[in-house]
Amino acid sequence: MKLLHPSISSRRAFMGQALVASTFMIVPRHVLGRGFIAPSDMITLGSIGCGKQGESLRHSFLTTGQAQIVAAADVFKAKVDRTTQKVNAFYAEKKGVGTYKSCEAYDDFRKILDRKDIDAVVIATPDHWHAPIAIRACKAGKDVYCEKPLTPTIHEGRAVVDAVRKHNRVFQTGSMQRSWKEFRQAVELVRNGYIGEVKTVKVNVGGPPVVFNLEGQPVPAGMNWEMWLGPNVVDRPYHPDLAPSLEYEPKIWPHWRYFKDFAGGDMADWGAHMFDIAQWGLDMDGSGPVELTPPTGVEDKGLVYKYANGIEMIHTPAEGDKFCHFIGTKGEVWVARGKLKTTPEELKDHKITAEEKHVYQSADHYMDFLNSIRSRQKPIADVEIGHRTASICNLGNIAYKLRRPLQWDPAKEKFINDEAANKQLSRPLKSEWSV
């Protein structure tokens, strides 16, 4: 007999009443037969953040067939209504009925956290909201899938890790490249020494965030702009580039990611993907660099991170593909989305044998999260991994801001003998949303 997660078992009575009310009959698994999941065994999800990335995650989790989205929350009514309508239409089509309502819409994520029948939440808000929501979700007993980069400050990242561990939650960071075969192959080639001793890693992503420079425009009807700003103590006016309407949304990826009030620029947005692969390949998921040297002149291409073992990771912002490039004494591995290049060339198709080193294997980032909820094991992009990757991005932004060499202690997560730099490890938050 399959053992269910305690929160799944404890909500049986609630689910029984709710599902009967919506004509959803709970049928034992043995009646359904092999390959079918009883409704009572489905993992229930609440979606927090219904914008462009939230829509992508909605589709990804629905198509697993292993989870049921029963709630969605967003400060923009039009967006949460879109999500709930699509979820309900998905289930109506699955059941062959005209209408079916199983997903409730909310204007405040805390209403989702209050529901005892929800097992986990999917957080797809702007970065400045990640830590306050994730920490409260853990306290409410929810497992968490949270978009990358995990947090805009190192202090908030550690607070999220602490909350996950204290409340025994499963936490998956949305660093989905770890579940893609080209990145796994690249990392295993590096870890097994096929390019010799790694000396340098080059990471190509964009630069730090910029100062807010948008002129205010009228807030759209049905949007709670004050709630969108949330924990930020700095008040900023609404602009569609930050939170686009449904009509404007297809034209852009929202630009909040480029302003330091809300996120860490391309350094964090894409960096959370490519620095993540660098850390994975170097087997540094639980640590980080010890020195940072920002560029000092036009001849320098970017920031240099140095690890205790002497390896240098260089931020090399350039046009074209975002990539991670490992350079060793015997060869090279270059990897980007859908692309893997090696020196020697035949190395990219080399089969790693069973006796060699292997990293955690996941072929589906979303199923990996759901499987971990059931097993209570850490997923491929556990919270500590997400925090350490975000730390690389945040450290880089601090170094670019201060424009001087920095010494970092990855164990204590503090700069060495540098009070001014240590003040950059956190940001002021409204007391209501403190972490």
GROMACS .gro file of C-alpha atoms in nm:
model
  435
    1MET     CA    1   0.000   0.000   0.000
    2LYS     CA    2   0.128   0.343  -0.092
    3LEU     CA    3   0.223   0.566   0.203
    4LEU     CA    4   0.094   0.919   0.161
    5HIS     CA    5   0.243   1.240   0.291
    6PRO     CA    6   0.076   1.321   0.629
    7SER     CA    7  -0.076   1.644   0.499
    8ILE     CA    8  -0.238   1.446   0.218
    9SER     CA    9  -0.383   1.196   0.464
   10SER     CA   10  -0.501   1.463   0.710
   11ARG     CA   11  -0.712   1.642   0.451
   12ARG     CA   12  -0.924   1.341   0.354
   13ALA     CA   13  -1.239   1.465   0.524
   14PHE     CA   14  -1.210   1.811   0.375
   15MET     CA   15  -1.141   1.681   0.027
   16GLY     CA   16  -1.425   1.436   0.049
   17GLN     CA   17  -1.677   1.712   0.116
   18ALA     CA   18  -1.527   1.955  -0.135
   19LEU     CA   19  -1.502   1.708  -0.419
   20VAL     CA   20  -1.848   1.564  -0.368
   21ALA     CA   21  -1.982   1.920  -0.377
   22SER     CA   22  -1.823   1.966  -0.720
   23THR     CA   23  -1.943   1.622  -0.843
   24PHE     CA   24  -1.590   1.480  -0.826
   25MET     CA   25  -1.628   1.123  -0.702
   26ILE     CA   26  -1.338   0.976  -0.505
   27VAL     CA   27  -1.270   0.634  -0.651
   28PRO     CA   28  -1.025   0.382  -0.502
   29ARG     CA   29  -0.706   0.338  -0.705
   30HIS     CA   30  -0.768  -0.034  -0.764
   31VAL     CA   31  -1.098   0.045  -0.935
   32LEU     CA   32  -0.933   0.289  -1.174
   33GLY     CA   33  -0.667   0.039  -1.272
   34ARG     CA   34  -0.298   0.065  -1.354
   35GLY     CA   35  -0.178   0.405  -1.473
   36PHE     CA   36  -0.456   0.604  -1.308
   37ILE     CA   37  -0.430   0.813  -0.992
   38ALA     CA   38  -0.720   0.831  -0.752
   39PRO     CA   39  -0.834   1.191  -0.695
   40SER     CA   40  -0.762   1.148  -0.324
   41ASP     CA   41  -0.396   1.072  -0.409
   42MET     CA   42  -0.344   1.381  -0.623
   43ILE     CA   43  -0.114   1.648  -0.481
   44THR     CA   44  -0.307   1.971  -0.443
   45LEU     CA   45  -0.138   2.293  -0.547
   46GLY     CA   46  -0.198   2.662  -0.501
   47SER     CA   47  -0.051   2.897  -0.764
   48ILE     CA   48   0.083   3.228  -0.631
   49GLY     CA   49   0.158   3.469  -0.913
   50CYS     CA   50  -0.037   3.434  -1.237
   51GLY     CA   51   0.174   3.632  -1.482
   52LYS     CA   52   0.376   3.505  -1.774
   53GLN     CA   53   0.593   3.260  -1.580
   54GLY     CA   54   0.299   3.158  -1.364
   55GLU     CA   55   0.111   3.060  -1.678
   56SER     CA   56   0.404   2.848  -1.793
   57LEU     CA   57   0.421   2.670  -1.459
   58ARG     CA   58   0.044   2.617  -1.459
   59HIS     CA   59   0.076   2.427  -1.786
   60SER     CA   60   0.380   2.230  -1.667
   61PHE     CA   61   0.214   2.106  -1.349
   62LEU     CA   62  -0.125   2.035  -1.506
   63THR     CA   63   0.029   1.815  -1.772
   64THR     CA   64   0.208   1.596  -1.517
   65GLY     CA   65  -0.126   1.433  -1.436
   66GLN     CA   66  -0.002   1.406  -1.077
   67ALA     CA   67  -0.126   1.733  -0.929
   68GLN     CA   68  -0.448   1.928  -0.908
   69ILE     CA   69  -0.439   2.309  -0.898
   70VAL     CA   70  -0.718   2.408  -0.661
   71ALA     CA   71  -0.636   2.775  -0.596
   72ALA     CA   72  -0.462   3.073  -0.755
   73ALA     CA   73  -0.373   3.416  -0.622
   74ASP     CA   74  -0.257   3.737  -0.785
   75VAL     CA   75  -0.288   4.110  -0.720
   76PHE     CA   76  -0.411   4.157  -1.079
   77LYS     CA   77  -0.769   4.031  -1.104
   78ALA     CA   78  -0.756   3.977  -1.479
   79LYS     CA   79  -0.456   3.746  -1.445
   80VAL     CA   80  -0.589   3.532  -1.162
   81ASP     CA   81  -0.920   3.502  -1.346
   82ARG     CA   82  -0.732   3.387  -1.657
   83THR     CA   83  -0.552   3.118  -1.459
   84THR     CA   84  -0.860   2.984  -1.282
   85GLN     CA   85  -1.059   2.980  -1.606
   86LYS     CA   86  -0.787   2.782  -1.786
   87VAL     CA   87  -0.747   2.539  -1.498
   88ASN     CA   88  -1.120   2.478  -1.476
   89ALA     CA   89  -1.145   2.439  -1.854
   90PHE     CA   90  -0.862   2.184  -1.844
   91TYR     CA   91  -1.046   1.970  -1.590
   92ALA     CA   92  -1.380   2.012  -1.768
   93GLU     CA   93  -1.225   1.876  -2.088
   94LYS     CA   94  -1.062   1.589  -1.899
   95LYS     CA   95  -1.397   1.492  -1.751
   96GLY     CA   96  -1.598   1.549  -2.065
   97VAL     CA   97  -1.831   1.802  -1.905
   98GLY     CA   98  -1.935   2.150  -2.011
   99THR     CA   99  -1.821   2.332  -1.700
  100TYR     CA  100  -1.621   2.232  -1.396
  101LYS     CA  101  -1.502   2.443  -1.108
  102SER     CA  102  -1.218   2.321  -0.891
  103CYS     CA  103  -0.983   2.622  -0.881
  104GLU     CA  104  -1.067   2.920  -0.662
  105ALA     CA  105  -0.938   3.272  -0.729
  106TYR     CA  106  -0.789   3.489  -0.452
  107ASP     CA  107  -0.649   3.842  -0.435
  108ASP     CA  108  -0.416   3.763  -0.142
  109PHE     CA  109  -0.177   3.466  -0.125
  110ARG     CA  110  -0.239   3.432   0.250
  111LYS     CA  111  -0.586   3.299   0.174
  112ILE     CA  112  -0.422   3.006  -0.005
  113LEU     CA  113  -0.190   2.942   0.288
  114ASP     CA  114  -0.492   2.929   0.521
  115ARG     CA  115  -0.644   2.636   0.331
  116LYS     CA  116  -0.570   2.303   0.498
  117ASP     CA  117  -0.648   2.103   0.184
  118ILE     CA  118  -0.352   2.243  -0.012
  119ASP     CA  119  -0.028   2.044  -0.003
  120ALA     CA  120   0.209   2.279  -0.184
  121VAL     CA  121   0.237   2.619  -0.343
  122VAL     CA  122   0.402   2.734  -0.666
  123ILE     CA  123   0.552   3.082  -0.629
  124ALA     CA  124   0.593   3.276  -0.955
  125THR     CA  125   0.591   3.632  -0.827
  126PRO     CA  126   0.856   3.900  -0.888
  127ASP     CA  127   1.175   3.830  -0.693
  128HIS     CA  128   1.116   4.089  -0.420
  129TRP     CA  129   0.822   3.881  -0.295
  130HIS     CA  130   0.990   3.537  -0.287
  131ALA     CA  131   1.120   3.527   0.070
  132PRO     CA  132   0.814   3.667   0.253
  133ILE     CA  133   0.582   3.427   0.071
  134ALA     CA  134   0.809   3.120   0.089
  135ILE     CA  135   0.875   3.159   0.461
  136ARG     CA  136   0.505   3.199   0.540
  137ALA     CA  137   0.422   2.901   0.321
  138CYS     CA  138   0.668   2.684   0.516
  139LYS     CA  139   0.516   2.798   0.845
  140ALA     CA  140   0.173   2.706   0.708
  141GLY     CA  141   0.295   2.352   0.638
  142LYS     CA  142   0.314   2.382   0.260
  143ASP     CA  143   0.583   2.238   0.039
  144VAL     CA  144   0.719   2.496  -0.204
  145TYR     CA  145   0.819   2.531  -0.567
  146CYS     CA  146   0.971   2.878  -0.603
  147GLU     CA  147   1.098   3.051  -0.913
  148LYS     CA  148   1.462   3.151  -0.948
  149PRO     CA  149   1.657   3.351  -0.847
  150LEU     CA  150   1.555   3.249  -0.497
  151THR     CA  151   1.596   3.588  -0.326
  152PRO     CA  152   1.737   3.936  -0.403
  153THR     CA  153   1.954   3.935  -0.089
  154ILE     CA  154   2.173   3.679   0.085
  155HIS     CA  155   2.009   3.745   0.422
  156GLU     CA  156   1.666   3.658   0.283
  157GLY     CA  157   1.799   3.346   0.115
  158ARG     CA  158   1.940   3.210   0.439
  159ALA     CA  159   1.609   3.290   0.614
  160VAL     CA  160   1.423   3.083   0.353
  161VAL     CA  161   1.663   2.790   0.400
  162ASP     CA  162   1.616   2.810   0.777
  163ALA     CA  163   1.236   2.810   0.743
  164VAL     CA  164   1.241   2.508   0.509
  165ARG     CA  165   1.459   2.310   0.749
  166LYS     CA  166   1.271   2.416   1.064
  167HIS     CA  167   0.933   2.315   0.923
  168ASN     CA  168   1.057   2.004   0.736
  169ARG     CA  169   0.935   2.117   0.396
  170VAL     CA  170   1.023   2.000   0.047
  171PHE     CA  171   1.148   2.294  -0.158
  172GLN     CA  172   1.227   2.298  -0.528
  173THR     CA  173   1.397   2.602  -0.684
  174GLY     CA  174   1.292   2.669  -1.044
  175SER     CA  175   1.643   2.609  -1.184
  176MET     CA  176   1.499   2.371  -1.441
  177GLN     CA  177   1.820   2.348  -1.646
  178ARG     CA  178   1.932   2.087  -1.392
  179SER     CA  179   1.661   1.864  -1.535
  180TRP     CA  180   1.784   1.906  -1.895
  181LYS     CA  181   2.012   1.642  -2.046
  182GLU     CA  182   2.272   1.872  -2.206
  183PHE     CA  183   2.349   2.038  -1.872
  184ARG     CA  184   2.365   1.706  -1.688
  185GLN     CA  185   2.603   1.567  -1.953
  186ALA     CA  186   2.824   1.876  -1.929
  187VAL     CA  187   2.845   1.855  -1.552
  188GLU     CA  188   2.921   1.482  -1.547
  189LEU     CA  189   3.197   1.524  -1.806
  190VAL     CA  190   3.356   1.793  -1.588
  191ARG     CA  191   3.315   1.605  -1.262
  192ASN     CA  192   3.466   1.288  -1.407
  193GLY     CA  193   3.778   1.469  -1.520
  194TYR     CA  194   3.732   1.439  -1.896
  195ILE     CA  195   3.872   1.790  -1.947
  196GLY     CA  196   4.143   1.743  -1.686
  197GLU     CA  197   4.177   1.985  -1.397
  198VAL     CA  198   3.935   2.275  -1.428
  199LYS     CA  199   4.117   2.608  -1.420
  200THR     CA  200   3.855   2.855  -1.541
  201VAL     CA  201   3.480   2.878  -1.589
  202LYS     CA  202   3.333   3.153  -1.807
  203VAL     CA  203   2.969   3.247  -1.759
  204ASN     CA  204   2.797   3.465  -2.017
  205VAL     CA  205   2.496   3.655  -1.880
  206GLY     CA  206   2.404   4.022  -1.870
  207GLY     CA  207   2.492   4.276  -1.604
  208PRO     CA  208   2.365   4.426  -1.276
  209PRO     CA  209   2.029   4.597  -1.219
  210VAL     CA  210   1.969   4.964  -1.295
  211VAL     CA  211   1.814   5.250  -1.102
  212PHE     CA  212   1.437   5.286  -1.147
  213ASN     CA  213   1.366   5.530  -1.431
  214LEU     CA  214   1.007   5.475  -1.545
  215GLU     CA  215   0.741   5.746  -1.544
  216GLY     CA  216   0.424   5.659  -1.358
  217GLN     CA  217   0.105   5.565  -1.542
  218PRO     CA  218  -0.250   5.502  -1.418
  219VAL     CA  219  -0.296   5.175  -1.234
  220PRO     CA  220  -0.522   4.940  -1.435
  221ALA     CA  221  -0.864   4.857  -1.300
  222GLY     CA  222  -0.863   4.545  -1.087
  223MET     CA  223  -0.499   4.573  -0.981
  224ASN     CA  224  -0.376   4.622  -0.623
  225TRP     CA  225  -0.052   4.810  -0.690
  226GLU     CA  226   0.026   4.859  -0.322
  227MET     CA  227   0.017   4.483  -0.272
  228TRP     CA  228   0.235   4.431  -0.581
  229LEU     CA  229   0.500   4.655  -0.423
  230GLY     CA  230   0.453   4.448  -0.108
  231PRO     CA  231   0.759   4.429   0.120
  232ASN     CA  232   0.948   4.715  -0.047
  233VAL     CA  233   0.988   5.027   0.164
  234VAL     CA  234   1.056   5.233  -0.150
  235ASP     CA  235   0.738   5.346  -0.320
  236ARG     CA  236   0.738   5.332  -0.699
  237PRO     CA  237   0.466   5.430  -0.947
  238TYR     CA  238   0.290   5.178  -1.168
  239HIS     CA  239   0.420   5.121  -1.519
  240PRO     CA  240   0.306   4.848  -1.762
  241ASP     CA  241   0.667   4.740  -1.820
  242LEU     CA  242   0.670   4.620  -1.457
  243ALA     CA  243   0.333   4.449  -1.448
  244PRO     CA  244   0.184   4.438  -1.800
  245SER     CA  245  -0.185   4.402  -1.871
  246LEU     CA  246  -0.306   4.090  -2.051
  247GLU     CA  247  -0.294   4.275  -2.383
  248TYR     CA  248   0.062   4.404  -2.332
  249GLU     CA  249   0.202   4.093  -2.161
  250PRO     CA  250   0.280   3.891  -2.479
  251LYS     CA  251   0.515   4.166  -2.601
  252ILE     CA  252   0.768   4.152  -2.316
  253TRP     CA  253   0.907   3.961  -2.025
  254PRO     CA  254   0.815   4.206  -1.744
  255HIS     CA  255   1.096   4.452  -1.678
  256TRP     CA  256   1.079   4.451  -1.297
  257ARG     CA  257   1.372   4.207  -1.322
  258TYR     CA  258   1.604   4.484  -1.442
  259PHE     CA  259   1.548   4.733  -1.157
  260LYS     CA  260   1.735   4.703  -0.828
  261ASP     CA  261   1.420   4.786  -0.626
  262PHE     CA  262   1.273   4.451  -0.728
  263ALA     CA  263   1.546   4.218  -0.853
  264GLY     CA  264   1.910   4.171  -0.953
  265GLY     CA  265   1.913   4.252  -1.324
  266ASP     CA  266   2.024   4.004  -1.587
  267MET     CA  267   2.310   3.915  -1.351
  268ALA     CA  268   2.052   3.741  -1.133
  269ASP     CA  269   1.777   3.660  -1.382
  270TRP     CA  270   1.997   3.465  -1.627
  271GLY     CA  271   2.278   3.427  -1.377
  272ALA     CA  272   2.056   3.207  -1.163
  273HIS     CA  273   2.058   2.964  -1.454
  274MET     CA  274   2.418   2.975  -1.573
  275PHE     CA  275   2.604   3.039  -1.247
  276ASP     CA  276   2.394   2.750  -1.118
  277ILE     CA  277   2.544   2.515  -1.377
  278ALA     CA  278   2.893   2.641  -1.292
  279GLN     CA  279   2.842   2.572  -0.921
  280TRP     CA  280   2.699   2.229  -1.005
  281GLY     CA  281   2.992   2.137  -1.227
  282LEU     CA  282   3.245   2.253  -0.967
  283ASP     CA  283   3.065   2.055  -0.694
  284MET     CA  284   3.013   2.377  -0.498
  285ASP     CA  285   2.639   2.353  -0.432
  286GLY     CA  286   2.690   2.405  -0.060
  287SER     CA  287   2.958   2.670  -0.075
  288GLY     CA  288   3.087   2.952  -0.295
  289PRO     CA  289   3.383   3.169  -0.389
  290VAL     CA  290   3.623   3.331  -0.144
  291GLU     CA  291   3.732   3.633  -0.348
  292LEU     CA  292   3.566   3.870  -0.594
  293THR     CA  293   3.753   4.113  -0.817
  294PRO     CA  294   3.544   4.356  -1.023
  295PRO     CA  295   3.673   4.494  -1.354
  296THR     CA  296   3.911   4.789  -1.326
  297GLY     CA  297   3.945   4.905  -1.685
  298VAL     CA  298   3.826   4.870  -2.042
  299GLU     CA  299   4.052   4.570  -2.099
  300ASP     CA  300   3.862   4.369  -1.836
  301LYS     CA  301   3.557   4.183  -1.958
  302GLY     CA  302   3.389   4.119  -1.628
  303LEU     CA  303   3.394   4.020  -1.266
  304VAL     CA  304   3.628   3.743  -1.146
  305TYR     CA  305   3.517   3.503  -0.870
  306LYS     CA  306   3.791   3.292  -0.713
  307TYR     CA  307   3.731   2.969  -0.520
  308ALA     CA  308   3.946   2.838  -0.238
  309ASN     CA  309   4.089   2.569  -0.471
  310GLY     CA  310   4.218   2.836  -0.709
  311ILE     CA  311   3.954   2.797  -0.981
  312GLU     CA  312   3.841   3.126  -1.131
  313MET     CA  313   3.487   3.188  -1.257
  314ILE     CA  314   3.467   3.487  -1.487
  315HIS     CA  315   3.153   3.682  -1.570
  316THR     CA  316   3.191   3.750  -1.944
  317PRO     CA  317   2.889   3.951  -2.062
  318ALA     CA  318   2.862   3.928  -2.439
  319GLU     CA  319   2.601   3.908  -2.713
  320GLY     CA  320   2.453   3.577  -2.819
  321ASP     CA  321   2.380   3.261  -2.623
  322LYS     CA  322   2.382   3.259  -2.246
  323PHE     CA  323   2.633   2.990  -2.162
  324CYS     CA  324   2.861   2.820  -1.911
  325HIS     CA  325   3.210   2.734  -2.038
  326PHE     CA  326   3.439   2.503  -1.839
  327ILE     CA  327   3.809   2.519  -1.937
  328GLY     CA  328   4.042   2.245  -1.814
  329THR     CA  329   4.399   2.130  -1.865
  330LYS     CA  330   4.293   1.864  -2.120
  331GLY     CA  331   3.985   2.008  -2.285
  332GLU     CA  332   3.674   2.226  -2.267
  333VAL     CA  333   3.299   2.193  -2.217
  334TRP     CA  334   3.067   2.469  -2.342
  335VAL     CA  335   2.695   2.441  -2.272
  336ALA     CA  336   2.389   2.651  -2.348
  337ARG     CA  337   2.023   2.566  -2.386
  338GLY     CA  338   1.995   2.289  -2.644
  339LYS     CA  339   2.367   2.313  -2.725
  340LEU     CA  340   2.673   2.124  -2.604
  341LYS     CA  341   3.022   2.173  -2.749
  342THR     CA  342   3.338   2.004  -2.631
  343THR     CA  343   3.709   1.988  -2.699
  344PRO     CA  344   3.782   1.724  -2.813
  345GLU     CA  345   3.458   1.728  -3.015
  346GLU     CA  346   3.367   1.361  -2.967
  347LEU     CA  347   3.354   1.412  -2.593
  348LYS     CA  348   3.003   1.557  -2.604
  349ASP     CA  349   2.855   1.217  -2.698
  350HIS     CA  350   3.061   1.016  -2.453
  351LYS     CA  351   2.855   0.781  -2.236
  352ILE     CA  352   2.931   0.808  -1.866
  353THR     CA  353   2.955   0.453  -1.728
  354ALA     CA  354   2.771   0.324  -1.424
  355GLU     CA  355   3.096   0.310  -1.226
  356GLU     CA  356   3.171   0.680  -1.276
  357LYS     CA  357   3.045   0.985  -1.091
  358HIS     CA  358   2.683   1.074  -1.150
  359VAL     CA  359   2.481   1.373  -1.038
  360TYR     CA  360   2.117   1.364  -0.932
  361GLN     CA  361   1.917   1.268  -1.241
  362SER     CA  362   1.586   1.435  -1.317
  363ALA     CA  363   1.422   1.439  -1.658
  364ASP     CA  364   1.127   1.655  -1.547
  365HIS     CA  365   1.171   1.937  -1.295
  366TYR     CA  366   0.803   1.942  -1.201
  367MET     CA  367   0.758   1.569  -1.160
  368ASP     CA  368   1.078   1.568  -0.954
  369PHE     CA  369   0.915   1.814  -0.713
  370LEU     CA  370   0.595   1.608  -0.690
  371ASN     CA  371   0.792   1.286  -0.641
  372SER     CA  372   0.990   1.453  -0.362
  373ILE     CA  373   0.670   1.559  -0.189
  374ARG     CA  374   0.568   1.194  -0.174
  375SER     CA  375   0.911   1.059  -0.076
  376ARG     CA  376   1.004   1.354   0.154
  377GLN     CA  377   1.350   1.354  -0.005
  378LYS     CA  378   1.530   1.663  -0.129
  379PRO     CA  379   1.463   1.744  -0.497
  380ILE     CA  380   1.727   1.821  -0.757
  381ALA     CA  381   1.729   2.197  -0.686
  382ASP     CA  382   1.682   2.197  -0.309
  383VAL     CA  383   1.654   2.528  -0.125
  384GLU     CA  384   2.021   2.533  -0.018
  385ILE     CA  385   2.123   2.497  -0.383
  386GLY     CA  386   1.886   2.775  -0.485
  387HIS     CA  387   2.022   2.997  -0.209
  388ARG     CA  388   2.387   2.937  -0.296
  389THR     CA  389   2.323   3.007  -0.664
  390ALA     CA  390   2.134   3.328  -0.585
  391SER     CA  391   2.421   3.421  -0.354
  392ILE     CA  392   2.663   3.410  -0.647
  393CYS     CA  393   2.439   3.656  -0.833
  394ASN     CA  394   2.394   3.881  -0.530
  395LEU     CA  395   2.764   3.879  -0.447
  396GLY     CA  396   2.842   3.979  -0.803
  397ASN     CA  397   2.601   4.270  -0.789
  398ILE     CA  398   2.757   4.389  -0.463
  399ALA     CA  399   3.105   4.372  -0.615
  400TYR     CA  400   2.997   4.566  -0.924
  401LYS     CA  401   2.831   4.827  -0.702
  402LEU     CA  402   3.130   4.877  -0.470
  403ARG     CA  403   3.390   4.843  -0.749
  404ARG     CA  404   3.665   4.701  -0.530
  405PRO     CA  405   3.801   4.356  -0.440
  406LEU     CA  406   3.608   4.165  -0.173
  407GLN     CA  407   3.693   3.871   0.053
  408TRP     CA  408   3.401   3.634   0.120
  409ASP     CA  409   3.355   3.363   0.382
  410PRO     CA  410   3.107   3.113   0.228
  411ALA     CA  411   3.066   2.924   0.557
  412LYS     CA  412   2.974   3.229   0.767
  413GLU     CA  413   2.818   3.407   0.467
  414LYS     CA  414   2.989   3.734   0.549
  415PHE     CA  415   3.250   3.957   0.392
  416ILE     CA  416   3.579   3.955   0.579
  417ASN     CA  417   3.662   4.279   0.760
  418ASP     CA  418   3.429   4.485   0.541
  419GLU     CA  419   3.140   4.648   0.723
  420ALA     CA  420   3.028   4.847   0.420
  421ALA     CA  421   2.999   4.533   0.207
  422ASN     CA  422   2.817   4.341   0.482
  423LYS     CA  423   2.550   4.611   0.490
  424GLN     CA  424   2.464   4.505   0.135
  425LEU     CA  425   2.362   4.155   0.246
  426SER     CA  426   2.009   4.265   0.338
  427ARG     CA  427   1.756   4.529   0.243
  428PRO     CA  428   1.496   4.720   0.445
  429LEU     CA  429   1.152   4.559   0.445
  430LYS     CA  430   0.816   4.674   0.573
  431SER     CA  431   0.762   4.532   0.921
  432GLU     CA  432   0.455   4.340   0.805
  433TRP     CA  433   0.669   4.141   0.565
  434SER     CA  434   0.990   4.103   0.761
  435VAL     CA  435   1.179   3.776   0.725
   0.00000   0.00000   0.00000
